[in-house]
PDB file of C-alpha atoms in Angstrom:
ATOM      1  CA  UNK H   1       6.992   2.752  28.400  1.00 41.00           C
ATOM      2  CA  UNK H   2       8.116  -0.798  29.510  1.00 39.00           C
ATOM      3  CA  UNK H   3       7.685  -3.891  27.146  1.00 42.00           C
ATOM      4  CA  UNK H   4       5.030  -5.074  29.931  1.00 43.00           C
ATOM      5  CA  UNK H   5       2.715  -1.822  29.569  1.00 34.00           C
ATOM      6  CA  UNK H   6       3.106  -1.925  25.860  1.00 35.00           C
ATOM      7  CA  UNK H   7       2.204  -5.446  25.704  1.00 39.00           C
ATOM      8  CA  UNK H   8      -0.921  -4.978  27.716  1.00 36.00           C
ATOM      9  CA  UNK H   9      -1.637  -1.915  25.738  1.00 34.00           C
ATOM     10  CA  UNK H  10      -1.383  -4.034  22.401  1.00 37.00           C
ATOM     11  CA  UNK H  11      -3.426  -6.759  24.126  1.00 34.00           C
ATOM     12  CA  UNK H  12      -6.443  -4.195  25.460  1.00 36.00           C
ATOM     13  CA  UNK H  13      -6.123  -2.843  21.904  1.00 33.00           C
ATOM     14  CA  UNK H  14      -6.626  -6.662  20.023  1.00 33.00           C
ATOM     15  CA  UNK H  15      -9.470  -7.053  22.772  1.00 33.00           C
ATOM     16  CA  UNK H  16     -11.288  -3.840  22.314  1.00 32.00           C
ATOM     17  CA  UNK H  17     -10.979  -4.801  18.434  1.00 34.00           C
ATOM     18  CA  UNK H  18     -12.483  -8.535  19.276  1.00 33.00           C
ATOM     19  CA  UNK H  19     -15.526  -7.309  21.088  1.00 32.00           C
ATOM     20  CA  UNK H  20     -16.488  -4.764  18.597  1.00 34.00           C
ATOM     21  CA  UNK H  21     -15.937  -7.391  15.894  1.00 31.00           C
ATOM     22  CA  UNK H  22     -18.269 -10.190  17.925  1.00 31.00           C
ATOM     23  CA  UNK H  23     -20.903  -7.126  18.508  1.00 33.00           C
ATOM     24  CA  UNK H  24     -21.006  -6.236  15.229  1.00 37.00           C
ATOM     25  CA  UNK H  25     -21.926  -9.949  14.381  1.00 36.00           C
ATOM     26  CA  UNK H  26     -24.860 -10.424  16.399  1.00 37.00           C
ATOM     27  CA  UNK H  27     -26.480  -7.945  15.127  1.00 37.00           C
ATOM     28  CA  UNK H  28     -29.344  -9.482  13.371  1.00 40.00           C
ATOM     29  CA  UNK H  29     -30.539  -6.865  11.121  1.00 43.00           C
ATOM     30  CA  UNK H  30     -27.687  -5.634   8.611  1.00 44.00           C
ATOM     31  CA  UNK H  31     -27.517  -6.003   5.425  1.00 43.00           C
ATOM     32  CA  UNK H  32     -24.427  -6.231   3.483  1.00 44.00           C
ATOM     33  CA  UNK H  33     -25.132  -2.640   1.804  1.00 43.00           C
ATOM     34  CA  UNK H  34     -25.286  -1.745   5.952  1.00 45.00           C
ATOM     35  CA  UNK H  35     -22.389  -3.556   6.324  1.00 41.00           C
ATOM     36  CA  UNK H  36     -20.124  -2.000   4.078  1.00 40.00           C
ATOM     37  CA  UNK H  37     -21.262   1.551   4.867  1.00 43.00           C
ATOM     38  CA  UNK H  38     -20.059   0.637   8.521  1.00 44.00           C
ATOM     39  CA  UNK H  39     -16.773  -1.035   7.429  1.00 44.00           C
ATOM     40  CA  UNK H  40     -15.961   2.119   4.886  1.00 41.00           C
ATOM     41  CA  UNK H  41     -17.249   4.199   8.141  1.00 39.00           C
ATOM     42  CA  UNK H  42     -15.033   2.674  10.451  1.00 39.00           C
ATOM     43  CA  UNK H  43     -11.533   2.405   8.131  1.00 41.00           C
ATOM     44  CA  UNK H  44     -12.471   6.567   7.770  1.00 43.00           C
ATOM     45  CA  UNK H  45     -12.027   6.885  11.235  1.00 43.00           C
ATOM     46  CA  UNK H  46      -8.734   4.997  11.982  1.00 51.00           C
ATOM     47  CA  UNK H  47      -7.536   6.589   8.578  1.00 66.00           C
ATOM     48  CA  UNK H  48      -4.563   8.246   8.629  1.00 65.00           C
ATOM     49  CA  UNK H  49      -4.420  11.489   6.993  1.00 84.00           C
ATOM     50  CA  UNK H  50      -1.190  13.365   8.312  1.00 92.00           C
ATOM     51  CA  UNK H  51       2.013  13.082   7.498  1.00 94.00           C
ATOM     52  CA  UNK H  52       5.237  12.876  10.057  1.00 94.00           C
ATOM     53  CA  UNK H  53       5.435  16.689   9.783  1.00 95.00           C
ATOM     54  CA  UNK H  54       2.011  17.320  10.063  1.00 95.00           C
ATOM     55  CA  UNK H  55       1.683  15.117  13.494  1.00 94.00           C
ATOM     56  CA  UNK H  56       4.530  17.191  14.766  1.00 95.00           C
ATOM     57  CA  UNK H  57       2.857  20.177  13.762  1.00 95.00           C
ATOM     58  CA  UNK H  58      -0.764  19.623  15.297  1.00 94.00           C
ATOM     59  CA  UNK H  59       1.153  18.795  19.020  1.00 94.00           C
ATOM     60  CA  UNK H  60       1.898  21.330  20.677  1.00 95.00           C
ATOM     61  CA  UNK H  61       4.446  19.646  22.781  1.00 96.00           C
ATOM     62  CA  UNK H  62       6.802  19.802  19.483  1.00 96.00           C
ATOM     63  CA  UNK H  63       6.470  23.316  18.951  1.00 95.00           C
ATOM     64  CA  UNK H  64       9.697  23.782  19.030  1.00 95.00           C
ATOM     65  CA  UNK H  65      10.583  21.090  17.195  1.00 96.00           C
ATOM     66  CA  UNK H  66       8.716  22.075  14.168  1.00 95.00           C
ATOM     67  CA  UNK H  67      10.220  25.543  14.308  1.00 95.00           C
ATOM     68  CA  UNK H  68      14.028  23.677  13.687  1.00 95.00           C
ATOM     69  CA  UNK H  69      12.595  22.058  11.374  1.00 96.00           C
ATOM     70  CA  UNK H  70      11.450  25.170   9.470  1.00 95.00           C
ATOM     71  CA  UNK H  71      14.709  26.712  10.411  1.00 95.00           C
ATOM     72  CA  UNK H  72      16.974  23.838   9.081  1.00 94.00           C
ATOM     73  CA  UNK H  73      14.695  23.852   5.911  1.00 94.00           C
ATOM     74  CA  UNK H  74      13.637  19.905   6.535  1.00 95.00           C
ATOM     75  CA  UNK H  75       9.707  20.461   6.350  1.00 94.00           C
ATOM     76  CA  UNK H  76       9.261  19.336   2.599  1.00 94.00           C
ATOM     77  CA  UNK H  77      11.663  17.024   2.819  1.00 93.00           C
ATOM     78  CA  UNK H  78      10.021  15.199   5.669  1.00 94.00           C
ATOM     79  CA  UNK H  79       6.637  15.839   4.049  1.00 94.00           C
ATOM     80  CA  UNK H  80       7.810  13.168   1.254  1.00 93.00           C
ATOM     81  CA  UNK H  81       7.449   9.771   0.441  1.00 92.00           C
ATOM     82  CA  UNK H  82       9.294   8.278   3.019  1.00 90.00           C
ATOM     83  CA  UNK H  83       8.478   5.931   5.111  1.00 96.00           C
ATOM     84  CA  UNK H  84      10.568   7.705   8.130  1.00 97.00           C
ATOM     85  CA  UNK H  85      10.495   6.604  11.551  1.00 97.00           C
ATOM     86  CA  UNK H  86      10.866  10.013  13.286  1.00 97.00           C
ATOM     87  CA  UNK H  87      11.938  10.137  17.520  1.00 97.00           C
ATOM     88  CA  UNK H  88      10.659  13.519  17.685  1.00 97.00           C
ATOM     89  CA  UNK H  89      12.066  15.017  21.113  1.00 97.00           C
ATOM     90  CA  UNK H  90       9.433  17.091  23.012  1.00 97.00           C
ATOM     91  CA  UNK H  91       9.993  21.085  23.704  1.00 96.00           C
ATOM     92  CA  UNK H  92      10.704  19.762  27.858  1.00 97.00           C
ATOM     93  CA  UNK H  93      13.773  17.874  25.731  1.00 97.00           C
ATOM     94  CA  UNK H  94      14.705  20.853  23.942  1.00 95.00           C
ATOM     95  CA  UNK H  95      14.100  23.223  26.981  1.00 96.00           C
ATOM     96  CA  UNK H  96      16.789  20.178  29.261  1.00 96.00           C
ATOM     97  CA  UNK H  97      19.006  20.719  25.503  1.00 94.00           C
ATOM     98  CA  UNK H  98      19.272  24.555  26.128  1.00 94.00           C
ATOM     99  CA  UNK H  99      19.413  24.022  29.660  1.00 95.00           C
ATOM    100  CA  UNK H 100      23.133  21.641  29.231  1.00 93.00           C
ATOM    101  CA  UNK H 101      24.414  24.075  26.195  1.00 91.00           C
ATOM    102  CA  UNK H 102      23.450  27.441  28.469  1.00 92.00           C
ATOM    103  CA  UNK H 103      22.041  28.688  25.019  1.00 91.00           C
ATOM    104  CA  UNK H 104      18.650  30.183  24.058  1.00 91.00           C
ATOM    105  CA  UNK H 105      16.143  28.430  21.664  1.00 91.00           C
ATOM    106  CA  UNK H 106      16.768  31.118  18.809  1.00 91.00           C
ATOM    107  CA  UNK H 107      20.996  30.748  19.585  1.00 92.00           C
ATOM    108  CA  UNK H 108      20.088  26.745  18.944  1.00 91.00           C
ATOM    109  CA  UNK H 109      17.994  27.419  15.908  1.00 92.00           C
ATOM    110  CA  UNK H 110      20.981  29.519  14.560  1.00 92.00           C
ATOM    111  CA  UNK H 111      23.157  26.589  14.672  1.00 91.00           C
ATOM    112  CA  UNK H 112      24.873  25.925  11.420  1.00 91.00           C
ATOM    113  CA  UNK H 113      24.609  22.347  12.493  1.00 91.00           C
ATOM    114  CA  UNK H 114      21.258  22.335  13.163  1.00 93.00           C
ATOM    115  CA  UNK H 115      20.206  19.623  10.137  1.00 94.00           C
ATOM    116  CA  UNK H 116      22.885  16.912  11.564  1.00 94.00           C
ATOM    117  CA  UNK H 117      21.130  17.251  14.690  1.00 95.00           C
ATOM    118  CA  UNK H 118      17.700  16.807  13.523  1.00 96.00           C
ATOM    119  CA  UNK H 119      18.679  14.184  10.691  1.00 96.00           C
ATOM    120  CA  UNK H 120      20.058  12.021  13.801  1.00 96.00           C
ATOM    121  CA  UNK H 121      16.625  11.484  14.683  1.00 97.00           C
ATOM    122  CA  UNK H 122      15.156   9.997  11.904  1.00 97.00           C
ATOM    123  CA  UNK H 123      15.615   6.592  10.360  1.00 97.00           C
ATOM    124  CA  UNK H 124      14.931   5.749   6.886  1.00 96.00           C
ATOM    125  CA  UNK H 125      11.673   3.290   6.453  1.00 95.00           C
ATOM    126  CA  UNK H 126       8.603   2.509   9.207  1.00 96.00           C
ATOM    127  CA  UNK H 127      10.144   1.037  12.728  1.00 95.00           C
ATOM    128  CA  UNK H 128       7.440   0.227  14.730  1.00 96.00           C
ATOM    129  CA  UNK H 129       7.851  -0.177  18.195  1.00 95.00           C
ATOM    130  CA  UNK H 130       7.250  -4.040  17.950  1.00 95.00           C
ATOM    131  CA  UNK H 131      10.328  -3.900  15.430  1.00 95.00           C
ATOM    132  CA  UNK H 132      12.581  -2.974  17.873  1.00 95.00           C
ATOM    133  CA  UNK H 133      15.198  -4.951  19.871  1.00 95.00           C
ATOM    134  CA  UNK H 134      16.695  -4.965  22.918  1.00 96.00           C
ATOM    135  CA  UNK H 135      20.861  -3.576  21.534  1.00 96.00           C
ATOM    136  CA  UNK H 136      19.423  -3.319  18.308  1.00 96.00           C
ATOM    137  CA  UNK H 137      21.253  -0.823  16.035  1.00 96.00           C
ATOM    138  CA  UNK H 138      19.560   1.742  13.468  1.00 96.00           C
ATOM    139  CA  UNK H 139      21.207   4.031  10.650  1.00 96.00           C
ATOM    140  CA  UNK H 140      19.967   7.529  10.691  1.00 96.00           C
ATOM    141  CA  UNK H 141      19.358   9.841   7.837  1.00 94.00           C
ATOM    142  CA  UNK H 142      22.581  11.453   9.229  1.00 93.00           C
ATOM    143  CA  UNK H 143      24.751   8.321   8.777  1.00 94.00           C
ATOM    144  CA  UNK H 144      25.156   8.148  12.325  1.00 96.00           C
ATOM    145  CA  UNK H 145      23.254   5.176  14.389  1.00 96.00           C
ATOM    146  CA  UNK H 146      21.024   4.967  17.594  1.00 97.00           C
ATOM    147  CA  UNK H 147      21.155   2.231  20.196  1.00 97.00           C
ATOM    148  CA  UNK H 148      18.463   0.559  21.722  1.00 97.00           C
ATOM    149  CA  UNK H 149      18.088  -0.496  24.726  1.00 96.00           C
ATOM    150  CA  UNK H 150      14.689  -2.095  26.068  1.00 95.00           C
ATOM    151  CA  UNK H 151      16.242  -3.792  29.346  1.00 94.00           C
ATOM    152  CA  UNK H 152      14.086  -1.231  31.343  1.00 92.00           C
ATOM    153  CA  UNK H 153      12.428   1.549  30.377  1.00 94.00           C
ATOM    154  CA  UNK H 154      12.366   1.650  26.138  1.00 96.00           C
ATOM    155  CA  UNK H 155      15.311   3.735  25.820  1.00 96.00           C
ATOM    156  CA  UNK H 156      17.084   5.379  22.152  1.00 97.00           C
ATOM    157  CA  UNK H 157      20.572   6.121  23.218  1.00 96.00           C
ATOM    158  CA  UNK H 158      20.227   8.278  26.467  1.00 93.00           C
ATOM    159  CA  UNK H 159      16.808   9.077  25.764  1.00 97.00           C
ATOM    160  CA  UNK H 160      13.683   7.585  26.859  1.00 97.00           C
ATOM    161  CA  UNK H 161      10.945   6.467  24.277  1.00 97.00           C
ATOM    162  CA  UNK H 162       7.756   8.067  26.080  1.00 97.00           C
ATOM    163  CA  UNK H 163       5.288   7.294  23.565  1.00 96.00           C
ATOM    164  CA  UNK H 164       5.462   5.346  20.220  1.00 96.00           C
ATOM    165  CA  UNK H 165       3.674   4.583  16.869  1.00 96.00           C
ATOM    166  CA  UNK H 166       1.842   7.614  16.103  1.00 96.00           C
ATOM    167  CA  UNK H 167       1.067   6.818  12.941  1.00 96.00           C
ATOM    168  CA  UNK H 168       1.963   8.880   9.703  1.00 96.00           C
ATOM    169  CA  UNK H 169       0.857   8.588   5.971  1.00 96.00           C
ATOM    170  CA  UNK H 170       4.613   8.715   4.952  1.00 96.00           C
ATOM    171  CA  UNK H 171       5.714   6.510   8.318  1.00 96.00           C
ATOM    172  CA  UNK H 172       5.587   7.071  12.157  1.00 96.00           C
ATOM    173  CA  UNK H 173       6.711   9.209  15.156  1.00 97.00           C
ATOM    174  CA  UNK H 174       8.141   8.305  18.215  1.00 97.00           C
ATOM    175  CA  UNK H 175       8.098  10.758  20.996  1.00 97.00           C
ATOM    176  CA  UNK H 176      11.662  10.922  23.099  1.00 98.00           C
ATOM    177  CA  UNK H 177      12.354  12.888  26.106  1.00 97.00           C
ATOM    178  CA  UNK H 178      15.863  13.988  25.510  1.00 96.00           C
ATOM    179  CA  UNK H 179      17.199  15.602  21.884  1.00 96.00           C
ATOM    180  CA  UNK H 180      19.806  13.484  20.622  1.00 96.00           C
ATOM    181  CA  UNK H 181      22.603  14.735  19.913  1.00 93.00           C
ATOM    182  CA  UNK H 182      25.586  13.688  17.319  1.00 92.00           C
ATOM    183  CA  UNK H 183      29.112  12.685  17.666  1.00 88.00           C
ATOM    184  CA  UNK H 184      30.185  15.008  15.373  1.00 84.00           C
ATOM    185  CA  UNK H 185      27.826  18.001  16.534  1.00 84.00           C
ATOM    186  CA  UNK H 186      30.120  21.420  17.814  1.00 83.00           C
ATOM    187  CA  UNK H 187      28.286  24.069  19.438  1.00 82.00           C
ATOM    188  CA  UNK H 188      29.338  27.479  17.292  1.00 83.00           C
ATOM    189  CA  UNK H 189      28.755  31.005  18.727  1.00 77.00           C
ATOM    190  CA  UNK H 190      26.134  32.487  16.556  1.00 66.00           C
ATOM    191  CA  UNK H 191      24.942  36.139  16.907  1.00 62.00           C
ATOM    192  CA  UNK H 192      20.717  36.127  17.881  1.00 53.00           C
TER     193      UNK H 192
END
């Protein structure tokens, strides 16, 4: 996404907010007990109730994501406190990943390495896409760090951000097109 589309997204979001704010005030009949059921009503509905796990989990388009992170034994650990900002890369990433290695998914899941790769993708606390800036730097769980770059499309490393702040109860979840990949990561045969 480019900062112009997320701008106007943020603005048709503030706007959508604005009218249903000014409609809700000219209604003439509500009481305050009205009101509050409506207020309680609506902060129900905008509620978040899953964790960064859990979001990953009820996508299908991170199916194979979720199964590393079973694999690598991360689940609970990304079902904490946090907050976490998680770029969570897509299966299509995973599927280009097995593609470039010439590996199948279980020979990638069998990867001793497997944690170092996934930690790269998460960053300790809630990064919102607002947060970011353009050659900003960010410290992964890993120790490694990810580059931004927002000169064109919103881009982490050599991946492209394709949809951001999907919000979390324990942080948020980017969605990347491309896996990234360590410095230090070394394919290893494994037997399937």
């Amino acid at each position: 996404m480019s900062k112009d589309l997320l701008k106007k997204l943020r603005l048709g979001l503030i706007s959508f907010a604005a009218i249903g704010l000014l409609a809700g005030c000219a209604t003439e009949n509500n009481t305050d007990e009205d009101t509050m059921s409506d207020d309680t009503a609506m902060e129900e509905s905008v509620e978040v109730k899953e964790d960064v796990v859990g979001i990953a989990q009820g996508n299908p388009d991170f199916s194979i994501l979720v199964s590393a992170l079973q694999k690598a034994e991360l689940v609970e650990t990304l079902q904490g406190e946090g907050p976490f900002t998680v770029f969570a890369p897509t299966n299509a990433a995973f599927e280009k990943l097995l593609g470039e290695l010439d590996i199948t998914a279980d020979e990638l899941l069998a990867q001793p390495d497997l944690a170092k790769v996934l930690t790269y993708h998460v960053v300790p606390g809630k990064v919102l896409a607002a947060d970011l800036t353009d050659g900003m730097e960010a410290e992964t769980v890993n120790g490694e760090e990810l580059m931004f770059d927002l000169s064109g499309d919103p881009m982490v490393n050599d991946s492209m951000i394709t949809q951001t702040d999907i919000e979390a109860t324990n942080g948020v979840v980017h969605s990347i097109d491309t896996v990234l990949v360590p410095s230090d990561f070394e394919l290893q045969e494994v037997a399937e």
